[in-house]
Amino acid sequence: MYSASDWQRVISELLEIYASDPEVEARHLSQHRHFIVTGDPSQPFACIHAVYLGLRGKDMRGRQGKTQNIRTITASIARHGYRRIERNTEEFERIWPHYDAECSRCGRPPSGARTKGPRDRSFFAFGELPWSVELTVAAPDDLQELARFQSQIAASLASSSQQRRARLALAPKQPRSVLRKTVAFLRNPDVVAERLFLANGICDACQKTAPFIRAKENTPYLEVHHIVPLSENGLDTVENTQALCPNCHRRAHYG
């Protein structure tokens, strides 16, 4: 039988595959129904069938098809602290927006079977949900904070670069932090907006055009990355950031 450490090891290996080959992650997210909430903010969900194939020493990259009855897999992981997040519960409702956003980021919205809706997905978590991982599973206050920050960035982008620079000159370089279950950083939206303005739709690393246009803002999709992480006392400044495409952002974290 597999141990808890076996599950954790294979999940880590699958996340490395996702980091090196985003197409595999996109395919898994859109075509499969059962996922483990990983606690990794860059790759929040791992296809449970792919993990089970990895435990059996098989290729996790391909189209899995039917690998094993989900009840059998659930019974196996339940012995190691994993539990199923039931649909129509508060926990499921907190998870879904992040799963939906991850699918959109990968360019493949969740697909439903002909007789089942697109929300026909199952999520499994190890013990308590990782509330401190803001982009994986967020409490309602966190979701409100994310929405507030996005609106602040939109407002900052509506300013001129000269106006942003004037505010940045007076802004603290060390971001404020708030204590939730862990410490989270309240980033300066002007830093994000100015870095995106300077990038002008071009990735700072590979120098290629942003992979797509945001539907809501009609702006090039790039992700702002801190060169020295805030968790390592990096500064929340324009100079300590890069505007990266999703692939280069993954490479910056895992390459």
PDB file of C-alpha atoms in Angstrom:
ATOM      1  CA  MET A   1       0.000   0.000   0.000  1.00  0.00           C
ATOM      2  CA  TYR A   2       1.053   3.593  -0.542  1.00  0.00           C
ATOM      3  CA  SER A   3       2.109   5.822   2.344  1.00  0.00           C
ATOM      4  CA  ALA A   4       1.362   9.492   2.979  1.00  0.00           C
ATOM      5  CA  SER A   5       4.923  10.352   1.945  1.00  0.00           C
ATOM      6  CA  ASP A   6       4.368   8.491  -1.348  1.00  0.00           C
ATOM      7  CA  TRP A   7       1.353  10.684  -2.108  1.00  0.00           C
ATOM      8  CA  GLN A   8       3.259  13.869  -1.248  1.00  0.00           C
ATOM      9  CA  ARG A   9       6.263  12.811  -3.343  1.00  0.00           C
ATOM     10  CA  VAL A  10       4.201  12.029  -6.442  1.00  0.00           C
ATOM     11  CA  ILE A  11       2.146  15.212  -6.082  1.00  0.00           C
ATOM     12  CA  SER A  12       5.426  17.184  -6.008  1.00  0.00           C
ATOM     13  CA  GLU A  13       6.621  15.332  -9.117  1.00  0.00           C
ATOM     14  CA  LEU A  14       3.373  16.143 -10.930  1.00  0.00           C
ATOM     15  CA  LEU A  15       3.682  19.830 -10.018  1.00  0.00           C
ATOM     16  CA  GLU A  16       7.187  19.801 -11.523  1.00  0.00           C
ATOM     17  CA  ILE A  17       5.700  18.369 -14.726  1.00  0.00           C
ATOM     18  CA  TYR A  18       3.089  21.136 -14.733  1.00  0.00           C
ATOM     19  CA  ALA A  19       5.823  23.753 -14.258  1.00  0.00           C
ATOM     20  CA  SER A  20       7.901  22.429 -17.148  1.00  0.00           C
ATOM     21  CA  ASP A  21       4.990  21.602 -19.460  1.00  0.00           C
ATOM     22  CA  PRO A  22       1.962  23.910 -18.906  1.00  0.00           C
ATOM     23  CA  GLU A  23       0.123  22.133 -21.735  1.00  0.00           C
ATOM     24  CA  VAL A  24      -0.131  19.019 -19.556  1.00  0.00           C
ATOM     25  CA  GLU A  25      -1.555  21.055 -16.683  1.00  0.00           C
ATOM     26  CA  ALA A  26      -4.046  22.777 -18.997  1.00  0.00           C
ATOM     27  CA  ARG A  27      -5.218  19.440 -20.380  1.00  0.00           C
ATOM     28  CA  HIS A  28      -5.573  17.887 -16.937  1.00  0.00           C
ATOM     29  CA  LEU A  29      -7.463  20.872 -15.534  1.00  0.00           C
ATOM     30  CA  SER A  30      -9.953  21.065 -18.382  1.00  0.00           C
ATOM     31  CA  GLN A  31     -10.547  17.381 -19.104  1.00  0.00           C
ATOM     32  CA  HIS A  32     -10.550  15.728 -15.670  1.00  0.00           C
ATOM     33  CA  ARG A  33     -12.936  15.984 -12.749  1.00  0.00           C
ATOM     34  CA  HIS A  34     -11.053  15.060  -9.568  1.00  0.00           C
ATOM     35  CA  PHE A  35      -8.286  17.218  -8.068  1.00  0.00           C
ATOM     36  CA  ILE A  36      -6.129  17.548  -4.981  1.00  0.00           C
ATOM     37  CA  VAL A  37      -5.807  21.032  -3.489  1.00  0.00           C
ATOM     38  CA  THR A  38      -2.018  21.229  -3.275  1.00  0.00           C
ATOM     39  CA  GLY A  39      -1.389  24.377  -1.240  1.00  0.00           C
ATOM     40  CA  ASP A  40       1.020  25.584  -3.958  1.00  0.00           C
ATOM     41  CA  PRO A  41      -0.040  29.102  -5.057  1.00  0.00           C
ATOM     42  CA  SER A  42       1.474  28.640  -8.527  1.00  0.00           C
ATOM     43  CA  GLN A  43      -0.137  25.238  -9.153  1.00  0.00           C
ATOM     44  CA  PRO A  44      -3.084  24.932  -6.776  1.00  0.00           C
ATOM     45  CA  PHE A  45      -4.589  21.737  -8.209  1.00  0.00           C
ATOM     46  CA  ALA A  46      -3.183  18.316  -9.084  1.00  0.00           C
ATOM     47  CA  CYS A  47      -5.157  15.826 -11.169  1.00  0.00           C
ATOM     48  CA  ILE A  48      -5.827  12.932  -8.816  1.00  0.00           C
ATOM     49  CA  HIS A  49      -5.851  10.309 -11.593  1.00  0.00           C
ATOM     50  CA  ALA A  50      -2.422  11.468 -12.770  1.00  0.00           C
ATOM     51  CA  VAL A  51      -1.115  11.221  -9.199  1.00  0.00           C
ATOM     52  CA  TYR A  52      -2.502   7.710  -8.905  1.00  0.00           C
ATOM     53  CA  LEU A  53      -0.746   6.728 -12.140  1.00  0.00           C
ATOM     54  CA  GLY A  54       2.493   8.116 -10.709  1.00  0.00           C
ATOM     55  CA  LEU A  55       2.077   6.017  -7.592  1.00  0.00           C
ATOM     56  CA  ARG A  56       1.839   2.976  -9.845  1.00  0.00           C
ATOM     57  CA  GLY A  57       5.001   4.003 -11.697  1.00  0.00           C
ATOM     58  CA  LYS A  58       3.212   5.046 -14.886  1.00  0.00           C
ATOM     59  CA  ASP A  59       3.438   8.147 -17.076  1.00  0.00           C
ATOM     60  CA  MET A  60       1.573  11.099 -15.553  1.00  0.00           C
ATOM     61  CA  ARG A  61       1.761  13.303 -18.663  1.00  0.00           C
ATOM     62  CA  GLY A  62      -0.617  11.532 -21.022  1.00  0.00           C
ATOM     63  CA  ARG A  63      -4.362  11.398 -21.327  1.00  0.00           C
ATOM     64  CA  GLN A  64      -5.248   9.214 -18.410  1.00  0.00           C
ATOM     65  CA  GLY A  65      -8.665   7.971 -19.375  1.00  0.00           C
ATOM     66  CA  LYS A  66     -10.158   5.745 -16.693  1.00  0.00           C
ATOM     67  CA  THR A  67      -7.289   4.780 -14.374  1.00  0.00           C
ATOM     68  CA  GLN A  68      -9.194   3.569 -11.339  1.00  0.00           C
ATOM     69  CA  ASN A  69     -12.579   3.913  -9.705  1.00  0.00           C
ATOM     70  CA  ILE A  70     -12.590   7.227  -7.839  1.00  0.00           C
ATOM     71  CA  ARG A  71     -14.042   5.499  -4.783  1.00  0.00           C
ATOM     72  CA  THR A  72     -11.004   3.248  -4.625  1.00  0.00           C
ATOM     73  CA  ILE A  73      -8.659   6.239  -4.873  1.00  0.00           C
ATOM     74  CA  THR A  74     -10.670   8.174  -2.285  1.00  0.00           C
ATOM     75  CA  ALA A  75     -10.507   5.273   0.134  1.00  0.00           C
ATOM     76  CA  SER A  76      -6.741   5.127  -0.358  1.00  0.00           C
ATOM     77  CA  ILE A  77      -6.046   8.813   0.225  1.00  0.00           C
ATOM     78  CA  ALA A  78      -8.528   9.031   3.117  1.00  0.00           C
ATOM     79  CA  ARG A  79      -6.202   6.786   5.102  1.00  0.00           C
ATOM     80  CA  HIS A  80      -3.529   9.503   4.852  1.00  0.00           C
ATOM     81  CA  GLY A  81      -5.570  12.512   5.946  1.00  0.00           C
ATOM     82  CA  TYR A  82      -7.072  13.602   2.628  1.00  0.00           C
ATOM     83  CA  ARG A  83     -10.771  14.375   2.624  1.00  0.00           C
ATOM     84  CA  ARG A  84     -13.282  15.164  -0.064  1.00  0.00           C
ATOM     85  CA  ILE A  85     -14.726  18.690  -0.252  1.00  0.00           C
ATOM     86  CA  GLU A  86     -18.423  18.091  -0.784  1.00  0.00           C
ATOM     87  CA  ARG A  87     -20.307  20.105  -3.379  1.00  0.00           C
ATOM     88  CA  ASN A  88     -22.767  22.758  -2.238  1.00  0.00           C
ATOM     89  CA  THR A  89     -20.661  23.499   0.827  1.00  0.00           C
ATOM     90  CA  GLU A  90     -18.940  26.721   1.872  1.00  0.00           C
ATOM     91  CA  GLU A  91     -15.526  25.139   1.324  1.00  0.00           C
ATOM     92  CA  PHE A  92     -16.401  24.119  -2.234  1.00  0.00           C
ATOM     93  CA  GLU A  93     -17.663  27.624  -2.987  1.00  0.00           C
ATOM     94  CA  ARG A  94     -14.369  29.060  -1.737  1.00  0.00           C
ATOM     95  CA  ILE A  95     -12.335  26.698  -3.891  1.00  0.00           C
ATOM     96  CA  TRP A  96     -14.285  26.977  -7.143  1.00  0.00           C
ATOM     97  CA  PRO A  97     -13.359  30.554  -8.161  1.00  0.00           C
ATOM     98  CA  HIS A  98      -9.681  29.650  -7.914  1.00  0.00           C
ATOM     99  CA  TYR A  99     -10.093  26.476  -9.950  1.00  0.00           C
ATOM    100  CA  ASP A 100     -12.050  28.445 -12.554  1.00  0.00           C
ATOM    101  CA  ALA A 101      -9.370  31.170 -12.596  1.00  0.00           C
ATOM    102  CA  GLU A 102      -6.579  28.587 -12.974  1.00  0.00           C
ATOM    103  CA  CYS A 103      -8.374  27.026 -15.949  1.00  0.00           C
ATOM    104  CA  SER A 104      -8.777  30.458 -17.518  1.00  0.00           C
ATOM    105  CA  ARG A 105      -5.095  31.231 -16.931  1.00  0.00           C
ATOM    106  CA  CYS A 106      -4.203  28.019 -18.740  1.00  0.00           C
ATOM    107  CA  GLY A 107      -6.506  29.024 -21.589  1.00  0.00           C
ATOM    108  CA  ARG A 108      -8.900  26.092 -21.181  1.00  0.00           C
ATOM    109  CA  PRO A 109     -12.162  26.745 -19.316  1.00  0.00           C
ATOM    110  CA  PRO A 110     -13.480  23.693 -17.435  1.00  0.00           C
ATOM    111  CA  SER A 111     -15.379  21.376 -19.748  1.00  0.00           C
ATOM    112  CA  GLY A 112     -18.395  19.397 -18.542  1.00  0.00           C
ATOM    113  CA  ALA A 113     -19.710  16.095 -19.804  1.00  0.00           C
ATOM    114  CA  ARG A 114     -22.824  16.235 -21.962  1.00  0.00           C
ATOM    115  CA  THR A 115     -25.099  15.290 -19.090  1.00  0.00           C
ATOM    116  CA  LYS A 116     -23.174  17.115 -16.340  1.00  0.00           C
ATOM    117  CA  GLY A 117     -22.534  20.759 -15.691  1.00  0.00           C
ATOM    118  CA  PRO A 118     -19.066  22.393 -15.774  1.00  0.00           C
ATOM    119  CA  ARG A 119     -19.060  22.562 -11.957  1.00  0.00           C
ATOM    120  CA  ASP A 120     -19.105  18.769 -11.790  1.00  0.00           C
ATOM    121  CA  ARG A 121     -15.688  18.619 -10.147  1.00  0.00           C
ATOM    122  CA  SER A 122     -14.368  17.018  -6.965  1.00  0.00           C
ATOM    123  CA  PHE A 123     -11.659  18.470  -4.729  1.00  0.00           C
ATOM    124  CA  PHE A 124      -9.653  16.727  -2.019  1.00  0.00           C
ATOM    125  CA  ALA A 125      -7.579  18.451   0.641  1.00  0.00           C
ATOM    126  CA  PHE A 126      -5.030  17.250   3.166  1.00  0.00           C
ATOM    127  CA  GLY A 127      -6.447  18.093   6.600  1.00  0.00           C
ATOM    128  CA  GLU A 128      -7.508  21.700   6.861  1.00  0.00           C
ATOM    129  CA  LEU A 129      -7.658  23.841   3.737  1.00  0.00           C
ATOM    130  CA  PRO A 130      -4.528  25.993   3.226  1.00  0.00           C
ATOM    131  CA  TRP A 131      -6.272  29.270   4.053  1.00  0.00           C
ATOM    132  CA  SER A 132      -2.978  31.158   4.056  1.00  0.00           C
ATOM    133  CA  VAL A 133      -2.419  30.457   0.333  1.00  0.00           C
ATOM    134  CA  GLU A 134      -4.326  33.395  -1.084  1.00  0.00           C
ATOM    135  CA  LEU A 135      -4.420  32.238  -4.696  1.00  0.00           C
ATOM    136  CA  THR A 136      -5.363  28.648  -3.864  1.00  0.00           C
ATOM    137  CA  VAL A 137      -8.137  28.764  -1.306  1.00  0.00           C
ATOM    138  CA  ALA A 138      -9.185  32.097   0.107  1.00  0.00           C
ATOM    139  CA  ALA A 139     -11.579  32.960   2.881  1.00  0.00           C
ATOM    140  CA  PRO A 140     -14.272  35.538   1.979  1.00  0.00           C
ATOM    141  CA  ASP A 141     -12.171  38.387   3.407  1.00  0.00           C
ATOM    142  CA  ASP A 142      -9.260  37.280   1.209  1.00  0.00           C
ATOM    143  CA  LEU A 143     -11.470  37.248  -1.874  1.00  0.00           C
ATOM    144  CA  GLN A 144     -12.625  40.758  -1.051  1.00  0.00           C
ATOM    145  CA  GLU A 145      -9.011  41.839  -0.597  1.00  0.00           C
ATOM    146  CA  LEU A 146      -8.056  40.346  -3.976  1.00  0.00           C
ATOM    147  CA  ALA A 147     -10.978  42.107  -5.649  1.00  0.00           C
ATOM    148  CA  ARG A 148     -10.066  45.372  -3.923  1.00  0.00           C
ATOM    149  CA  PHE A 149      -6.422  45.074  -5.040  1.00  0.00           C
ATOM    150  CA  GLN A 150      -7.442  44.366  -8.650  1.00  0.00           C
ATOM    151  CA  SER A 151      -9.683  47.436  -8.659  1.00  0.00           C
ATOM    152  CA  GLN A 152      -6.803  49.508  -7.246  1.00  0.00           C
ATOM    153  CA  ILE A 153      -4.522  48.291 -10.051  1.00  0.00           C
ATOM    154  CA  ALA A 154      -7.180  49.215 -12.630  1.00  0.00           C
ATOM    155  CA  ALA A 155      -7.440  52.688 -11.086  1.00  0.00           C
ATOM    156  CA  SER A 156      -3.653  53.027 -11.086  1.00  0.00           C
ATOM    157  CA  LEU A 157      -3.447  52.005 -14.750  1.00  0.00           C
ATOM    158  CA  ALA A 158      -5.950  54.778 -15.502  1.00  0.00           C
ATOM    159  CA  SER A 159      -3.432  57.269 -14.071  1.00  0.00           C
ATOM    160  CA  SER A 160      -0.518  58.566 -16.059  1.00  0.00           C
ATOM    161  CA  SER A 161       2.961  57.215 -15.483  1.00  0.00           C
ATOM    162  CA  GLN A 162       3.942  60.641 -14.122  1.00  0.00           C
ATOM    163  CA  GLN A 163       1.151  60.500 -11.531  1.00  0.00           C
ATOM    164  CA  ARG A 164       2.123  56.972 -10.497  1.00  0.00           C
ATOM    165  CA  ARG A 165       5.766  57.959 -10.194  1.00  0.00           C
ATOM    166  CA  ALA A 166       4.804  60.868  -7.951  1.00  0.00           C
ATOM    167  CA  ARG A 167       2.864  58.525  -5.654  1.00  0.00           C
ATOM    168  CA  LEU A 168       5.649  55.927  -5.740  1.00  0.00           C
ATOM    169  CA  ALA A 169       8.176  58.533  -4.621  1.00  0.00           C
ATOM    170  CA  LEU A 170       6.187  59.023  -1.424  1.00  0.00           C
ATOM    171  CA  ALA A 171       5.076  55.404  -0.924  1.00  0.00           C
ATOM    172  CA  PRO A 172       6.771  53.123   1.639  1.00  0.00           C
ATOM    173  CA  LYS A 173       9.100  50.629  -0.039  1.00  0.00           C
ATOM    174  CA  GLN A 174       8.453  47.949   2.564  1.00  0.00           C
ATOM    175  CA  PRO A 175       4.840  46.737   2.195  1.00  0.00           C
ATOM    176  CA  ARG A 176       2.510  46.594   5.145  1.00  0.00           C
ATOM    177  CA  SER A 177       1.640  43.110   6.344  1.00  0.00           C
ATOM    178  CA  VAL A 178      -1.491  41.784   7.985  1.00  0.00           C
ATOM    179  CA  LEU A 179      -1.787  38.819  10.317  1.00  0.00           C
ATOM    180  CA  ARG A 180      -4.312  36.231   9.234  1.00  0.00           C
ATOM    181  CA  LYS A 181      -3.384  32.615   9.730  1.00  0.00           C
ATOM    182  CA  THR A 182       0.015  33.556   8.352  1.00  0.00           C
ATOM    183  CA  VAL A 183       1.516  36.862   7.258  1.00  0.00           C
ATOM    184  CA  ALA A 184       0.318  38.139   3.883  1.00  0.00           C
ATOM    185  CA  PHE A 185       1.697  41.194   2.103  1.00  0.00           C
ATOM    186  CA  LEU A 186      -0.497  44.075   0.981  1.00  0.00           C
ATOM    187  CA  ARG A 187       1.172  44.952  -2.304  1.00  0.00           C
ATOM    188  CA  ASN A 188       1.211  48.416  -3.820  1.00  0.00           C
ATOM    189  CA  PRO A 189      -1.082  48.467  -6.896  1.00  0.00           C
ATOM    190  CA  ASP A 190       0.966  51.331  -8.395  1.00  0.00           C
ATOM    191  CA  VAL A 191       4.000  49.034  -8.526  1.00  0.00           C
ATOM    192  CA  VAL A 192       2.010  46.444 -10.499  1.00  0.00           C
ATOM    193  CA  ALA A 193       0.447  49.046 -12.783  1.00  0.00           C
ATOM    194  CA  GLU A 194       3.741  50.805 -13.532  1.00  0.00           C
ATOM    195  CA  ARG A 195       5.553  47.540 -14.268  1.00  0.00           C
ATOM    196  CA  LEU A 196       2.767  46.493 -16.668  1.00  0.00           C
ATOM    197  CA  PHE A 197       2.869  49.951 -18.288  1.00  0.00           C
ATOM    198  CA  LEU A 198       6.630  49.722 -18.817  1.00  0.00           C
ATOM    199  CA  ALA A 199       6.361  46.204 -20.239  1.00  0.00           C
ATOM    200  CA  ASN A 200       3.845  47.390 -22.851  1.00  0.00           C
ATOM    201  CA  GLY A 201       2.589  43.841 -23.435  1.00  0.00           C
ATOM    202  CA  ILE A 202       6.059  42.294 -23.825  1.00  0.00           C
ATOM    203  CA  CYS A 203       7.429  39.683 -21.395  1.00  0.00           C
ATOM    204  CA  ASP A 204      10.561  41.012 -19.665  1.00  0.00           C
ATOM    205  CA  ALA A 205      12.209  37.572 -19.834  1.00  0.00           C
ATOM    206  CA  CYS A 206      11.511  36.010 -23.243  1.00  0.00           C
ATOM    207  CA  GLN A 207      10.664  39.319 -24.981  1.00  0.00           C
ATOM    208  CA  LYS A 208       7.579  37.757 -26.560  1.00  0.00           C
ATOM    209  CA  THR A 209       4.129  39.294 -26.769  1.00  0.00           C
ATOM    210  CA  ALA A 210       1.717  38.488 -23.936  1.00  0.00           C
ATOM    211  CA  PRO A 211      -0.057  35.183 -24.670  1.00  0.00           C
ATOM    212  CA  PHE A 212      -3.554  36.661 -24.664  1.00  0.00           C
ATOM    213  CA  ILE A 213      -5.674  39.715 -23.905  1.00  0.00           C
ATOM    214  CA  ARG A 214      -7.619  39.935 -20.648  1.00  0.00           C
ATOM    215  CA  ALA A 215     -11.320  39.789 -21.505  1.00  0.00           C
ATOM    216  CA  LYS A 216     -12.417  42.141 -18.738  1.00  0.00           C
ATOM    217  CA  GLU A 217      -9.759  44.888 -18.979  1.00  0.00           C
ATOM    218  CA  ASN A 218      -8.811  44.323 -22.646  1.00  0.00           C
ATOM    219  CA  THR A 219      -5.124  44.480 -21.645  1.00  0.00           C
ATOM    220  CA  PRO A 220      -2.196  42.113 -22.366  1.00  0.00           C
ATOM    221  CA  TYR A 221      -1.983  39.292 -19.811  1.00  0.00           C
ATOM    222  CA  LEU A 222       1.348  39.432 -17.972  1.00  0.00           C
ATOM    223  CA  GLU A 223       2.098  38.525 -14.348  1.00  0.00           C
ATOM    224  CA  VAL A 224       4.137  40.816 -12.103  1.00  0.00           C
ATOM    225  CA  HIS A 225       6.928  38.877 -10.393  1.00  0.00           C
ATOM    226  CA  HIS A 226       9.111  40.056  -7.494  1.00  0.00           C
ATOM    227  CA  ILE A 227      12.777  39.339  -8.281  1.00  0.00           C
ATOM    228  CA  VAL A 228      13.620  39.174  -4.579  1.00  0.00           C
ATOM    229  CA  PRO A 229      10.486  37.643  -2.996  1.00  0.00           C
ATOM    230  CA  LEU A 230       8.591  39.715  -0.463  1.00  0.00           C
ATOM    231  CA  SER A 231       8.813  36.722   1.879  1.00  0.00           C
ATOM    232  CA  GLU A 232      12.600  37.168   1.773  1.00  0.00           C
ATOM    233  CA  ASN A 233      12.378  40.873   2.642  1.00  0.00           C
ATOM    234  CA  GLY A 234      12.307  41.924  -1.001  1.00  0.00           C
ATOM    235  CA  LEU A 235      11.046  45.442  -1.668  1.00  0.00           C
ATOM    236  CA  ASP A 236       7.674  46.146  -3.251  1.00  0.00           C
ATOM    237  CA  THR A 237       9.162  48.490  -5.843  1.00  0.00           C
ATOM    238  CA  VAL A 238       9.077  48.782  -9.617  1.00  0.00           C
ATOM    239  CA  GLU A 239      12.820  48.048  -9.717  1.00  0.00           C
ATOM    240  CA  ASN A 240      12.312  44.719  -7.897  1.00  0.00           C
ATOM    241  CA  THR A 241       9.669  43.477 -10.324  1.00  0.00           C
ATOM    242  CA  GLN A 242       9.361  41.959 -13.771  1.00  0.00           C
ATOM    243  CA  ALA A 243       6.320  41.559 -16.014  1.00  0.00           C
ATOM    244  CA  LEU A 244       6.388  37.939 -17.126  1.00  0.00           C
ATOM    245  CA  CYS A 245       4.282  35.680 -19.297  1.00  0.00           C
ATOM    246  CA  PRO A 246       2.885  32.639 -17.426  1.00  0.00           C
ATOM    247  CA  ASN A 247       5.601  30.292 -18.736  1.00  0.00           C
ATOM    248  CA  CYS A 248       8.458  32.577 -17.729  1.00  0.00           C
ATOM    249  CA  HIS A 249       6.813  33.201 -14.360  1.00  0.00           C
ATOM    250  CA  ARG A 250       6.786  29.455 -13.733  1.00  0.00           C
ATOM    251  CA  ARG A 251      10.424  29.242 -14.851  1.00  0.00           C
ATOM    252  CA  ALA A 252      11.367  32.034 -12.431  1.00  0.00           C
ATOM    253  CA  HIS A 253       9.943  29.991  -9.550  1.00  0.00           C
ATOM    254  CA  TYR A 254      10.850  26.461 -10.622  1.00  0.00           C
ATOM    255  CA  GLY A 255      13.537  26.683 -13.293  1.00  0.00           C
TER     256      GLY A 255
END
